[in-house]
Amino acid sequence: MTDLLKQYDVLGAFWMTIVLTVFSAVGALVIGTVVAVMRVSPVAVLRTMGAGYVNIVRNTPLTLIIVFCNIGLFVNLGLRLADNSSSTFLVDNNIRLAVLGLSVYHAAFVCEALRSGINTVPAGQAEAARSIGLSFGQNIRHVVMPQAFRGAVTPLGNTMIALTKNTTVASAIGVAEASGLMKEMIEFSPDQLVLVFLVFALGFVVLTLPMGLLFTTMSRRLAVKR
């Protein structure tokens, strides 16, 4: 195993997986929160747009979204998210396009997780907030969403774990994360296939298991007492 780790940059590949996970999680949380607010908005057009986003994106294969970000946005439309003059332009641009694709895709699941949290908030609290003169935005910001986030910790945790595993799709556009390196190792070191599998299986367990334990603990501590 030592020789295998010296020959290939396994830690660097998993570091790229962590980078993709963290930035995509932030992007998905921001986009998903906006879409969740749209889905419960009193404006019918916003509700329709929010529902359309969730239904379309959630039912589109992630690989297709990632490839579209590269071929559709970069190759055909010329979208550049990195410094065009840098020597690592293609690498950096592909990483950021992968983050964009992962964020857009998982935002649909974040939205539904938050909507399930919103449904746990008693209707009387929202009505009481309206009765004292709070607008819809103030009601969402100060009354509904704080409780919705607390009620949605478990489904949000499941989404983040799924996001961590789904970063493997980024290899489709040449991002050198864990699964991309695993394919290379299997190709050039076929005699150590079982060892390669065990290394990467253990790596993903190390990434996802603490995350699951963290979200389980948070869901218990932040549970809203009714």
C-alpha positions as semicolon CSV with decimal commas, in nm:
position;residue;x (nm);y (nm);z (nm)
1;M;0,000;0,000;0,000
2;T;0,285;0,239;0,082
3;D;0,428;0,206;-0,269
4;L;0,085;0,271;-0,416
5;L;0,040;0,590;-0,211
6;K;0,387;0,709;-0,311
7;Q;0,321;0,647;-0,678
8;Y;-0,017;0,824;-0,688
9;D;-0,134;1,144;-0,519
10;V;-0,426;0,988;-0,331
11;L;-0,436;1,257;-0,063
12;G;-0,441;1,529;-0,330
13;A;-0,734;1,358;-0,504
14;F;-0,933;1,338;-0,181
15;W;-0,845;1,700;-0,104
16;M;-1,003;1,794;-0,438
17;T;-1,311;1,594;-0,336
18;I;-1,329;1,793;-0,011
19;V;-1,290;2,123;-0,199
20;L;-1,571;2,031;-0,439
21;T;-1,790;1,922;-0,149
22;V;-1,742;2,236;0,060
23;F;-1,792;2,492;-0,216
24;S;-2,078;2,300;-0,376
25;A;-2,249;2,263;-0,038
26;V;-2,236;2,640;0,015
27;G;-2,368;2,705;-0,336
28;A;-2,644;2,445;-0,304
29;L;-2,750;2,585;0,034
30;V;-2,776;2,940;-0,100
31;I;-2,962;2,845;-0,421
32;G;-3,179;2,589;-0,241
33;T;-3,285;2,841;0,024
34;V;-3,389;3,092;-0,241
35;V;-3,587;2,828;-0,432
36;A;-3,751;2,706;-0,109
37;V;-3,870;3,061;-0,034
38;M;-4,003;3,085;-0,389
39;R;-4,195;2,759;-0,341
40;V;-4,381;2,894;-0,036
41;S;-4,420;3,246;-0,172
42;P;-4,770;3,397;-0,198
43;V;-4,685;3,495;-0,558
44;A;-4,810;3,223;-0,792
45;V;-4,545;3,290;-1,059
46;L;-4,264;3,240;-0,807
47;R;-4,421;2,919;-0,677
48;T;-4,447;2,787;-1,034
49;M;-4,086;2,879;-1,110
50;G;-3,966;2,715;-0,790
51;A;-4,162;2,396;-0,856
52;G;-4,040;2,389;-1,217
53;Y;-3,678;2,424;-1,107
54;V;-3,705;2,137;-0,859
55;N;-3,892;1,904;-1,094
56;I;-3,663;1,965;-1,391
57;V;-3,326;1,965;-1,213
58;R;-3,404;1,679;-0,976
59;N;-3,505;1,455;-1,265
60;T;-3,204;1,543;-1,483
61;P;-2,899;1,315;-1,451
62;L;-2,615;1,487;-1,268
63;T;-2,367;1,373;-1,534
64;L;-2,570;1,557;-1,797
65;I;-2,567;1,876;-1,590
66;I;-2,191;1,858;-1,532
67;V;-2,118;1,792;-1,899
68;F;-2,352;2,076;-2,001
69;C;-2,160;2,313;-1,772
70;N;-1,844;2,228;-1,964
71;I;-1,963;2,182;-2,322
72;G;-2,266;2,411;-2,313
73;L;-2,148;2,698;-2,095
74;F;-1,773;2,696;-2,161
75;V;-1,715;2,546;-2,505
76;N;-2,025;2,687;-2,680
77;L;-2,110;3,001;-2,480
78;G;-1,756;3,089;-2,372
79;L;-1,833;3,118;-2,000
80;R;-1,504;3,156;-1,810
81;L;-1,500;3,132;-1,431
82;A;-1,120;3,145;-1,396
83;D;-0,842;3,381;-1,501
84;N;-0,800;3,325;-1,875
85;S;-0,433;3,428;-1,863
86;S;-0,329;3,177;-1,598
87;S;-0,136;2,861;-1,689
88;T;-0,391;2,652;-1,496
89;F;-0,694;2,810;-1,664
90;L;-0,852;2,489;-1,795
91;V;-0,805;2,305;-1,466
92;D;-0,937;2,592;-1,252
93;N;-1,225;2,663;-1,490
94;N;-1,335;2,299;-1,493
95;I;-1,324;2,283;-1,113
96;R;-1,548;2,590;-1,087
97;L;-1,783;2,461;-1,354
98;A;-1,806;2,134;-1,160
99;V;-1,891;2,329;-0,844
100;L;-2,158;2,518;-1,038
101;G;-2,313;2,197;-1,171
102;L;-2,306;2,024;-0,834
103;S;-2,456;2,330;-0,664
104;V;-2,739;2,367;-0,914
105;Y;-2,825;1,996;-0,896
106;H;-2,820;1,954;-0,518
107;A;-2,999;2,285;-0,462
108;A;-3,319;2,107;-0,571
109;F;-3,275;1,855;-0,289
110;V;-3,182;2,127;-0,040
111;C;-3,500;2,309;-0,139
112;E;-3,717;2,005;-0,069
113;A;-3,538;1,941;0,261
114;L;-3,607;2,299;0,371
115;R;-3,966;2,280;0,252
116;S;-4,013;1,974;0,471
117;G;-3,871;2,182;0,757
118;I;-4,108;2,468;0,676
119;N;-4,400;2,223;0,694
120;T;-4,303;2,142;1,055
121;V;-4,358;2,504;1,161
122;P;-4,710;2,542;1,305
123;A;-4,932;2,755;1,083
124;G;-5,038;2,955;1,388
125;Q;-4,689;3,103;1,424
126;A;-4,690;3,240;1,070
127;E;-5,042;3,376;1,122
128;A;-4,937;3,539;1,449
129;A;-4,639;3,700;1,272
130;R;-4,872;3,842;1,004
131;S;-5,113;3,967;1,268
132;I;-4,845;4,186;1,427
133;G;-4,763;4,341;1,090
134;L;-4,464;4,140;0,968
135;S;-4,431;4,121;0,590
136;F;-4,381;3,790;0,409
137;G;-4,006;3,850;0,392
138;Q;-3,982;3,935;0,762
139;N;-4,201;3,638;0,850
140;I;-3,979;3,401;0,652
141;R;-3,655;3,550;0,782
142;H;-3,738;3,583;1,152
143;V;-4,003;3,318;1,223
144;V;-4,026;3,041;0,964
145;M;-3,674;2,976;0,828
146;P;-3,490;2,958;1,165
147;Q;-3,726;2,680;1,271
148;A;-3,724;2,521;0,925
149;F;-3,345;2,485;0,931
150;R;-3,362;2,321;1,272
151;G;-3,630;2,082;1,154
152;A;-3,447;1,999;0,831
153;V;-3,105;1,911;0,977
154;T;-3,139;1,537;0,904
155;P;-3,251;1,565;0,537
156;L;-2,993;1,838;0,479
157;G;-2,728;1,607;0,624
158;N;-2,836;1,328;0,389
159;T;-2,811;1,570;0,097
160;M;-2,459;1,675;0,198
161;I;-2,348;1,312;0,225
162;A;-2,496;1,241;-0,119
163;L;-2,314;1,551;-0,251
164;T;-1,983;1,419;-0,119
165;K;-2,029;1,093;-0,306
166;N;-2,163;1,264;-0,618
167;T;-1,844;1,470;-0,657
168;T;-1,713;1,161;-0,840
169;V;-1,915;1,275;-1,143
170;A;-1,681;1,575;-1,179
171;S;-1,426;1,340;-1,336
172;A;-1,648;1,348;-1,647
173;I;-1,504;1,692;-1,730
174;G;-1,149;1,615;-1,626
175;V;-1,148;1,727;-1,261
176;A;-0,880;1,523;-1,083
177;E;-1,079;1,413;-0,779
178;A;-1,086;1,074;-0,607
179;S;-1,279;0,869;-0,863
180;G;-1,072;1,006;-1,151
181;L;-0,753;0,893;-0,980
182;M;-0,910;0,557;-0,897
183;K;-0,981;0,496;-1,266
184;E;-0,621;0,583;-1,349
185;M;-0,489;0,351;-1,077
186;I;-0,709;0,064;-1,196
187;E;-0,587;0,117;-1,553
188;F;-0,215;0,128;-1,471
189;S;-0,210;-0,100;-1,165
190;P;-0,461;-0,374;-1,246
191;D;-0,269;-0,624;-1,031
192;Q;-0,363;-0,423;-0,721
193;L;-0,732;-0,384;-0,798
194;V;-0,858;-0,499;-0,458
195;L;-0,614;-0,270;-0,274
196;V;-0,716;0,028;-0,488
197;F;-1,083;-0,039;-0,415
198;L;-1,018;-0,069;-0,041
199;V;-0,818;0,256;-0,032
200;F;-1,091;0,460;-0,197
201;A;-1,374;0,287;-0,013
202;L;-1,200;0,367;0,315
203;G;-1,140;0,725;0,201
204;F;-1,508;0,789;0,135
205;V;-1,604;0,625;0,465
206;V;-1,364;0,860;0,644
207;L;-1,526;1,157;0,467
208;T;-1,892;1,062;0,511
209;L;-1,908;0,882;0,847
210;P;-1,807;1,183;1,062
211;M;-2,048;1,394;0,860
212;G;-2,333;1,155;0,936
213;L;-2,248;1,151;1,306
214;L;-2,226;1,532;1,312
215;F;-2,567;1,583;1,152
216;T;-2,724;1,319;1,377
217;T;-2,592;1,499;1,685
218;M;-2,706;1,836;1,551
219;S;-3,055;1,707;1,475
220;R;-3,092;1,589;1,833
221;R;-2,956;1,907;1,989
222;L;-3,140;2,148;1,759
223;A;-3,474;1,965;1,754
224;V;-3,760;2,207;1,817
225;K;-3,954;2,108;2,128
226;R;-4,328;2,123;2,065
